[in-house]
Short mmCIF file of C-alpha atoms and ligand atoms in Angstrom, two decimals:
data_model
loop_
_atom_site.label_atom_id
_atom_site.label_comp_id
_atom_site.label_asym_id
_atom_site.label_seq_id
_atom_site.Cartn_x
_atom_site.Cartn_y
_atom_site.Cartn_z
CA UNK A 1 -2.08 80.14 -98.98
CA UNK A 2 -4.24 83.24 -98.96
CA UNK A 3 -2.44 86.32 -100.29
CA UNK A 4 -4.21 89.64 -99.98
CA UNK A 5 -2.89 93.01 -101.06
CA UNK A 6 -3.53 96.67 -100.50
CA UNK A 7 -2.66 98.76 -103.56
CA UNK A 8 -3.10 102.49 -102.98
CA UNK A 9 -1.85 105.22 -105.29
CA UNK A 10 0.43 107.70 -103.50
CA UNK A 11 -1.37 110.68 -105.03
CA UNK A 12 -3.01 111.86 -101.82
CA UNK A 13 -3.26 111.03 -98.14
CA UNK A 14 -4.90 107.78 -97.06
CA UNK A 15 -8.42 108.44 -95.89
CA UNK A 16 -11.14 106.47 -94.11
CA UNK A 17 -11.98 104.53 -97.28
CA UNK A 18 -8.44 103.27 -97.58
CA UNK A 19 -8.34 102.34 -93.89
CA UNK A 20 -11.50 100.31 -94.32
CA UNK A 21 -10.22 98.50 -97.42
CA UNK A 22 -6.77 97.80 -96.02
CA UNK A 23 -8.21 96.54 -92.75
CA UNK A 24 -10.60 94.13 -94.49
CA UNK A 25 -7.77 92.70 -96.58
CA UNK A 26 -5.35 92.53 -93.66
CA UNK A 27 -7.89 90.86 -91.38
CA UNK A 28 -8.77 88.26 -94.03
CA UNK A 29 -5.10 87.50 -94.59
CA UNK A 30 -4.28 87.21 -90.91
CA UNK A 31 -7.38 85.10 -90.17
CA UNK A 32 -6.27 82.66 -92.86
CA UNK A 33 -2.65 82.76 -91.69
CA UNK A 34 -1.85 84.12 -95.11
CA UNK A 35 0.04 87.15 -96.34
CA UNK A 36 -0.87 90.78 -96.65
CA UNK A 37 1.15 92.66 -99.28
CA UNK A 38 1.56 96.35 -99.93
CA UNK A 39 1.87 97.67 -103.46
CA UNK A 40 2.24 101.32 -104.35
CA UNK A 41 0.48 102.13 -107.61
CA UNK A 42 2.77 105.02 -108.40
CA UNK A 43 2.57 105.12 -112.20
CA UNK A 44 1.09 108.58 -112.55
CA UNK A 45 4.36 110.48 -112.25
CA UNK A 46 2.65 113.87 -112.46
CA UNK A 47 0.50 113.19 -109.38
CA UNK A 48 2.66 110.89 -107.27
CA UNK A 49 4.51 112.46 -104.34
CA UNK A 50 7.11 110.75 -102.15
CA UNK A 51 5.58 112.21 -98.99
CA UNK A 52 2.29 110.45 -99.76
CA UNK A 53 4.13 107.15 -100.18
CA UNK A 54 5.79 107.67 -96.80
CA UNK A 55 2.47 108.70 -95.29
CA UNK A 56 0.83 105.47 -96.49
CA UNK A 57 3.40 103.33 -94.69
CA UNK A 58 3.12 105.45 -91.55
CA UNK A 59 -0.68 105.36 -91.53
CA UNK A 60 -0.83 101.60 -92.04
CA UNK A 61 1.67 101.04 -89.25
CA UNK A 62 -0.32 103.33 -86.97
CA UNK A 63 -3.51 101.44 -87.80
CA UNK A 64 -1.71 98.24 -86.76
CA UNK A 65 -1.79 96.76 -90.27
CA UNK A 66 1.57 95.10 -90.86
CA UNK A 67 2.50 93.86 -94.32
CA UNK A 68 4.71 91.01 -95.44
CA UNK A 69 7.89 91.47 -97.43
CA UNK A 70 9.03 94.51 -99.33
CA UNK A 71 6.68 97.12 -100.77
CA UNK A 72 6.23 96.68 -104.52
CA UNK A 73 6.49 99.92 -106.51
CA UNK A 74 4.75 99.87 -109.88
CA UNK A 75 7.13 102.58 -111.09
CA UNK A 76 9.88 99.93 -110.98
CA UNK A 77 7.95 97.32 -112.91
CA UNK A 78 8.34 98.74 -116.42
CA UNK A 79 10.03 95.63 -117.82
CA UNK A 80 7.18 93.36 -116.73
CA UNK A 81 4.57 95.65 -118.30
CA UNK A 82 6.62 95.87 -121.51
CA UNK A 83 6.67 92.08 -121.71
CA UNK A 84 2.88 91.96 -121.29
CA UNK A 85 2.40 94.64 -123.96
CA UNK A 86 4.73 92.77 -126.32
CA UNK A 87 2.65 89.63 -125.84
CA UNK A 88 -0.61 91.48 -126.54
CA UNK A 89 1.01 93.02 -129.63
CA UNK A 90 2.01 89.54 -130.76
CA UNK A 91 -1.61 88.46 -130.32
CA UNK A 92 -2.61 91.41 -132.58
CA UNK A 93 -5.13 92.72 -130.10
CA UNK A 94 -3.65 96.20 -129.71
CA UNK A 95 -3.48 99.29 -131.89
CA UNK A 96 -1.82 102.67 -131.72
CA UNK A 97 -4.07 105.65 -131.13
CA UNK A 98 -3.11 109.22 -132.01
CA UNK A 99 -6.33 110.80 -130.68
CA UNK A 100 -6.24 113.61 -128.17
CA UNK A 101 -8.83 113.70 -125.40
CA UNK A 102 -10.59 116.33 -127.40
CA UNK A 103 -10.69 114.19 -130.58
CA UNK A 104 -12.33 111.43 -128.57
CA UNK A 105 -14.82 113.75 -126.95
CA UNK A 106 -15.75 115.27 -130.30
CA UNK A 107 -16.09 111.92 -132.06
CA UNK A 108 -18.01 110.39 -129.17
CA UNK A 109 -20.50 113.24 -129.14
CA UNK A 110 -21.12 113.19 -132.89
CA UNK A 111 -24.89 112.69 -133.34
CA UNK A 112 -24.67 109.20 -134.85
CA UNK A 113 -22.40 107.86 -132.13
CA UNK A 114 -24.37 108.20 -128.90
CA UNK A 115 -22.19 108.58 -125.84
CA UNK A 116 -21.63 105.39 -123.96
CA UNK A 117 -19.67 105.75 -120.73
CA UNK A 118 -17.60 102.86 -119.49
CA UNK A 119 -15.44 102.46 -116.38
CA UNK A 120 -12.80 104.67 -118.04
CA UNK A 121 -15.14 107.41 -119.24
CA UNK A 122 -16.52 107.89 -122.74
CA UNK A 123 -16.21 104.77 -124.86
CA UNK A 124 -13.54 105.16 -127.51
CA UNK A 125 -15.23 105.73 -130.89
CA UNK A 126 -12.77 103.52 -132.78
CA UNK A 127 -11.15 106.26 -134.86
CA UNK A 128 -7.66 104.71 -135.09
CA UNK A 129 -8.62 101.05 -134.87
CA UNK A 130 -7.93 100.18 -138.51
CA UNK A 131 -5.42 102.93 -139.26
CA UNK A 132 -2.25 101.02 -138.49
CA UNK A 133 -0.41 103.98 -136.90
CA UNK A 134 3.11 103.19 -135.72
CA UNK A 135 3.77 103.49 -132.01
CA UNK A 136 5.64 106.64 -131.00
CA UNK A 137 5.89 109.42 -128.46
CA UNK A 138 2.57 111.03 -127.63
CA UNK A 139 0.63 108.02 -128.88
CA UNK A 140 -1.42 105.62 -126.81
CA UNK A 141 -1.74 101.88 -127.12
CA UNK A 142 -5.28 100.55 -126.96
CA UNK A 143 -6.82 97.11 -126.68
CA UNK A 144 -8.94 96.20 -129.69
CA UNK A 145 -11.85 94.76 -127.73
CA UNK A 146 -13.49 92.96 -130.65
CA UNK A 147 -10.25 91.29 -131.67
CA UNK A 148 -9.50 90.38 -128.08
CA UNK A 149 -12.84 88.58 -127.87
CA UNK A 150 -12.19 86.88 -131.21
CA UNK A 151 -8.71 85.74 -130.13
CA UNK A 152 -10.22 84.23 -126.99
CA UNK A 153 -12.54 82.11 -129.13
CA UNK A 154 -15.47 84.47 -129.71
CA UNK A 155 -18.45 85.64 -127.67
CA UNK A 156 -19.51 82.19 -126.52
CA UNK A 157 -16.10 81.42 -125.08
CA UNK A 158 -15.78 84.84 -123.48
CA UNK A 159 -19.23 84.44 -121.88
CA UNK A 160 -17.82 81.38 -120.16
CA UNK A 161 -15.08 83.47 -118.52
CA UNK A 162 -16.06 84.47 -115.01
CA UNK A 163 -14.71 85.63 -111.69
CA UNK A 164 -15.79 84.78 -108.18
CA UNK A 165 -17.17 87.65 -106.16
CA UNK A 166 -17.20 87.03 -102.42
CA UNK A 167 -18.16 90.58 -101.57
CA UNK A 168 -20.73 92.63 -103.41
CA UNK A 169 -20.74 94.91 -106.42
CA UNK A 170 -22.58 98.26 -106.39
CA UNK A 171 -25.87 96.52 -107.30
CA UNK A 172 -25.33 93.68 -104.80
CA UNK A 173 -23.77 91.41 -107.44
CA UNK A 174 -22.19 88.40 -105.83
CA UNK A 175 -21.16 84.80 -106.57
CA UNK A 176 -19.89 83.73 -109.97
CA UNK A 177 -19.95 86.73 -112.30
CA UNK A 178 -19.69 85.86 -115.99
CA UNK A 179 -18.25 88.25 -118.52
CA UNK A 180 -20.68 89.86 -120.92
CA UNK A 181 -19.07 90.35 -124.35
CA UNK A 182 -21.75 92.84 -125.43
CA UNK A 183 -21.01 95.08 -122.46
CA UNK A 184 -17.30 94.71 -123.10
CA UNK A 185 -17.67 95.93 -126.68
CA UNK A 186 -20.39 98.56 -126.23
CA UNK A 187 -19.80 99.94 -122.78
CA UNK A 188 -16.09 99.31 -122.18
CA UNK A 189 -14.61 99.40 -125.66
CA UNK A 190 -11.00 99.82 -126.71
CA UNK A 191 -9.42 100.71 -123.39
CA UNK A 192 -6.00 102.35 -123.08
CA UNK A 193 -3.18 99.96 -122.14
CA UNK A 194 -0.32 102.45 -122.39
CA UNK A 195 -1.00 106.15 -122.12
CA UNK A 196 0.14 108.91 -124.43
CA UNK A 197 2.74 109.96 -121.86
CA UNK A 198 4.20 106.45 -121.98
CA UNK A 199 2.89 105.31 -118.60
CA UNK A 200 1.26 101.92 -118.53
CA UNK A 201 -2.45 102.01 -117.72
CA UNK A 202 -3.95 100.88 -114.43
CA UNK A 203 -5.83 97.89 -115.87
CA UNK A 204 -2.72 96.30 -117.31
CA UNK A 205 -0.45 97.03 -114.35
CA UNK A 206 -2.91 95.70 -111.79
CA UNK A 207 -3.37 92.42 -113.66
CA UNK A 208 0.35 91.88 -114.23
CA UNK A 209 1.19 92.69 -110.61
CA UNK A 210 -1.59 90.69 -108.96
CA UNK A 211 -0.22 87.68 -110.84
CA UNK A 212 3.41 88.54 -110.06
CA UNK A 213 2.63 88.87 -106.36
CA UNK A 214 0.57 85.65 -106.48
CA UNK A 215 -2.41 87.46 -105.04
CA UNK A 216 -5.26 85.04 -104.34
CA UNK A 217 -7.80 87.57 -103.03
CA UNK A 218 -8.35 91.13 -104.25
CA UNK A 219 -10.16 93.27 -101.69
CA UNK A 220 -11.15 96.72 -102.97
CA UNK A 221 -13.99 99.22 -103.23
CA UNK A 222 -17.15 98.50 -105.21
CA UNK A 223 -16.21 101.38 -107.51
CA UNK A 224 -13.74 98.98 -109.13
CA UNK A 225 -16.30 96.20 -109.65
CA UNK A 226 -16.97 97.40 -113.21
CA UNK A 227 -13.23 97.21 -113.97
CA UNK A 228 -13.06 93.55 -112.93
CA UNK A 229 -14.38 92.09 -116.22
CA UNK A 230 -11.59 94.03 -117.96
CA UNK A 231 -9.08 92.51 -115.57
CA UNK A 232 -10.53 89.04 -116.13
CA UNK A 233 -10.29 89.50 -119.89
CA UNK A 234 -6.67 90.66 -119.67
CA UNK A 235 -5.84 87.67 -117.44
CA UNK A 236 -7.27 85.38 -120.12
CA UNK A 237 -5.26 87.08 -122.87
CA UNK A 238 -2.04 87.01 -120.84
CA UNK A 239 -2.56 83.49 -119.51
CA UNK A 240 -2.56 84.69 -115.90
CA UNK A 241 -4.50 83.20 -112.97
CA UNK A 242 -7.64 84.92 -111.66
CA UNK A 243 -7.85 85.82 -107.99
CA UNK A 244 -11.08 85.83 -106.00
CA UNK A 245 -12.57 89.32 -105.69
CA UNK A 246 -14.10 90.93 -102.63
CA UNK A 247 -15.57 94.32 -103.48
CA UNK A 248 -16.88 96.28 -100.55
CA UNK A 249 -19.20 99.20 -99.90
CA UNK A 250 -17.59 102.61 -100.24
CA UNK A 251 -16.96 104.90 -97.35
CA UNK A 252 -19.15 107.97 -97.81
CA UNK A 253 -19.35 111.38 -96.23
CA UNK A 254 -22.44 112.70 -94.40
CA UNK A 255 -24.06 113.73 -97.66
CA UNK A 256 -23.60 110.27 -99.15
CA UNK A 257 -20.80 111.24 -101.50
CA UNK A 258 -17.86 108.86 -101.71
CA UNK A 259 -14.68 110.22 -100.29
CA UNK A 260 -12.33 111.88 -102.74
CA UNK A 261 -8.56 111.82 -102.65
CA UNK A 262 -8.45 115.50 -101.75
CA UNK A 263 -10.85 115.02 -98.88
CA UNK A 264 -8.13 115.81 -96.38
CA UNK A 265 -10.69 116.23 -93.62
CA UNK A 266 -10.99 112.46 -93.49
CA UNK A 267 -7.32 111.70 -93.84
CA UNK A 268 -6.09 109.12 -91.33
CA UNK A 269 -3.31 111.48 -90.27
CA UNK A 270 -5.88 114.11 -89.39
CA UNK A 271 -7.80 111.76 -87.10
CA UNK A 272 -4.54 110.67 -85.53
CA UNK A 273 -3.56 114.27 -84.88
CA UNK A 274 -7.00 114.86 -83.38
CA UNK A 275 -6.23 112.16 -80.82
CA UNK A 276 -8.44 109.31 -82.06
CA UNK A 277 -7.18 105.76 -81.60
CA UNK A 278 -6.68 103.40 -84.56
CA UNK A 279 -9.66 101.40 -83.37
CA UNK A 280 -11.86 104.47 -83.32
CA UNK A 281 -10.78 105.36 -86.85
CA UNK A 282 -11.57 101.87 -88.13
CA UNK A 283 -14.97 101.99 -86.37
CA UNK A 284 -15.63 105.33 -87.94
CA UNK A 285 -14.77 103.94 -91.38
CA UNK A 286 -17.07 100.97 -90.91
CA UNK A 287 -19.96 103.20 -89.91
CA UNK A 288 -19.35 105.44 -92.91
CA UNK A 289 -19.76 102.49 -95.32
CA UNK A 290 -23.30 102.20 -94.06
CA UNK A 291 -22.60 98.94 -92.24
CA UNK A 292 -22.65 100.61 -88.88
CA UNK A 293 -25.56 103.00 -88.95
CA UNK A 294 -27.00 102.73 -92.42
CA UNK A 295 -27.43 106.48 -92.46
CA UNK A 296 -24.58 107.35 -94.75
CA UNK A 297 -25.52 104.97 -97.52
CA UNK A 298 -29.22 105.71 -97.59
CA UNK A 299 -28.60 109.19 -98.89
CA UNK A 300 -26.44 108.02 -101.76
CA UNK A 301 -27.04 107.01 -105.39
N1 LIG B 401 -4.66 101.88 -106.94
C1 LIG B 401 -6.09 101.81 -106.90
C2 LIG B 401 -6.62 102.91 -106.01
O1 LIG B 401 -5.90 103.64 -105.42
C3 LIG B 401 -6.59 100.48 -106.39
C4 LIG B 401 -6.29 99.36 -107.29
C5 LIG B 401 -6.93 98.04 -106.92
O2 LIG B 401 -7.17 97.79 -105.74
O3 LIG B 401 -7.11 97.25 -107.83
O4 LIG B 401 -7.80 103.08 -105.88
ZN1 LIG B 402 -7.37 107.21 -131.81
#
């Protein structure tokens, strides 16, 4: 059975981009007589607000996108993430990092380092990798990317790991996408798995929950395409199944910029208040991905 999910973070109002993504996933699920699940990625306690969570449910209902079963809240999934972290610790592919953002910025911009930027920002310079710090408050847990690759059998084995892309990445990538160990080491690096404030990181939570919810198809924006090899790698380490991925073009504003969370002007609720119908909003979203008119996308990138 096809199981799709929509996994917004309740840190702002749903906007056209979310409507587009949710509708694609919902339509695919319904066409396949499968399920469409809703998961609230509410791990960032400082930015999450209950009114946004309520707004998400209201907006989806108004758009006519019904979901199956109860909403899954990541904030209630701590035990599952702890189990995953314990397993990765057992595999010896994690280390404790005491660096502040500033330490990382300074080390990464040291002349000999060069500044590689991965999906999570500047690539971690490796400062704490061999230091054996104990875990404690104010300390992050990172994945040791080289060890992770070694544990999975080395670069040749990891190059054989792949995911199926049925949409398109930002450079039109599609089909079977193999992992590239060199990119994982040089451009992704030792990503954070648990943050300094104790919250589990997005990459780990999403992988654990997609497996828990038995998601077969992940529909999401092409901005997350570069995170997918990380997710595939974590699935391999945790022994979890890999869904099929459908990345889609991003909804952009008139100047070609992708919509930001704070872009309240394009919030679904705003369109609703202005008297548009759900169908008009979804049309609008489609056009703004460049599929409708092509105008919005041409001016981007
Ligand atoms: N929570 C993420 C977001 O709001 C999406 C996660 C995903 O679809 O994998 O953009
Ligand atoms: Zn560190």
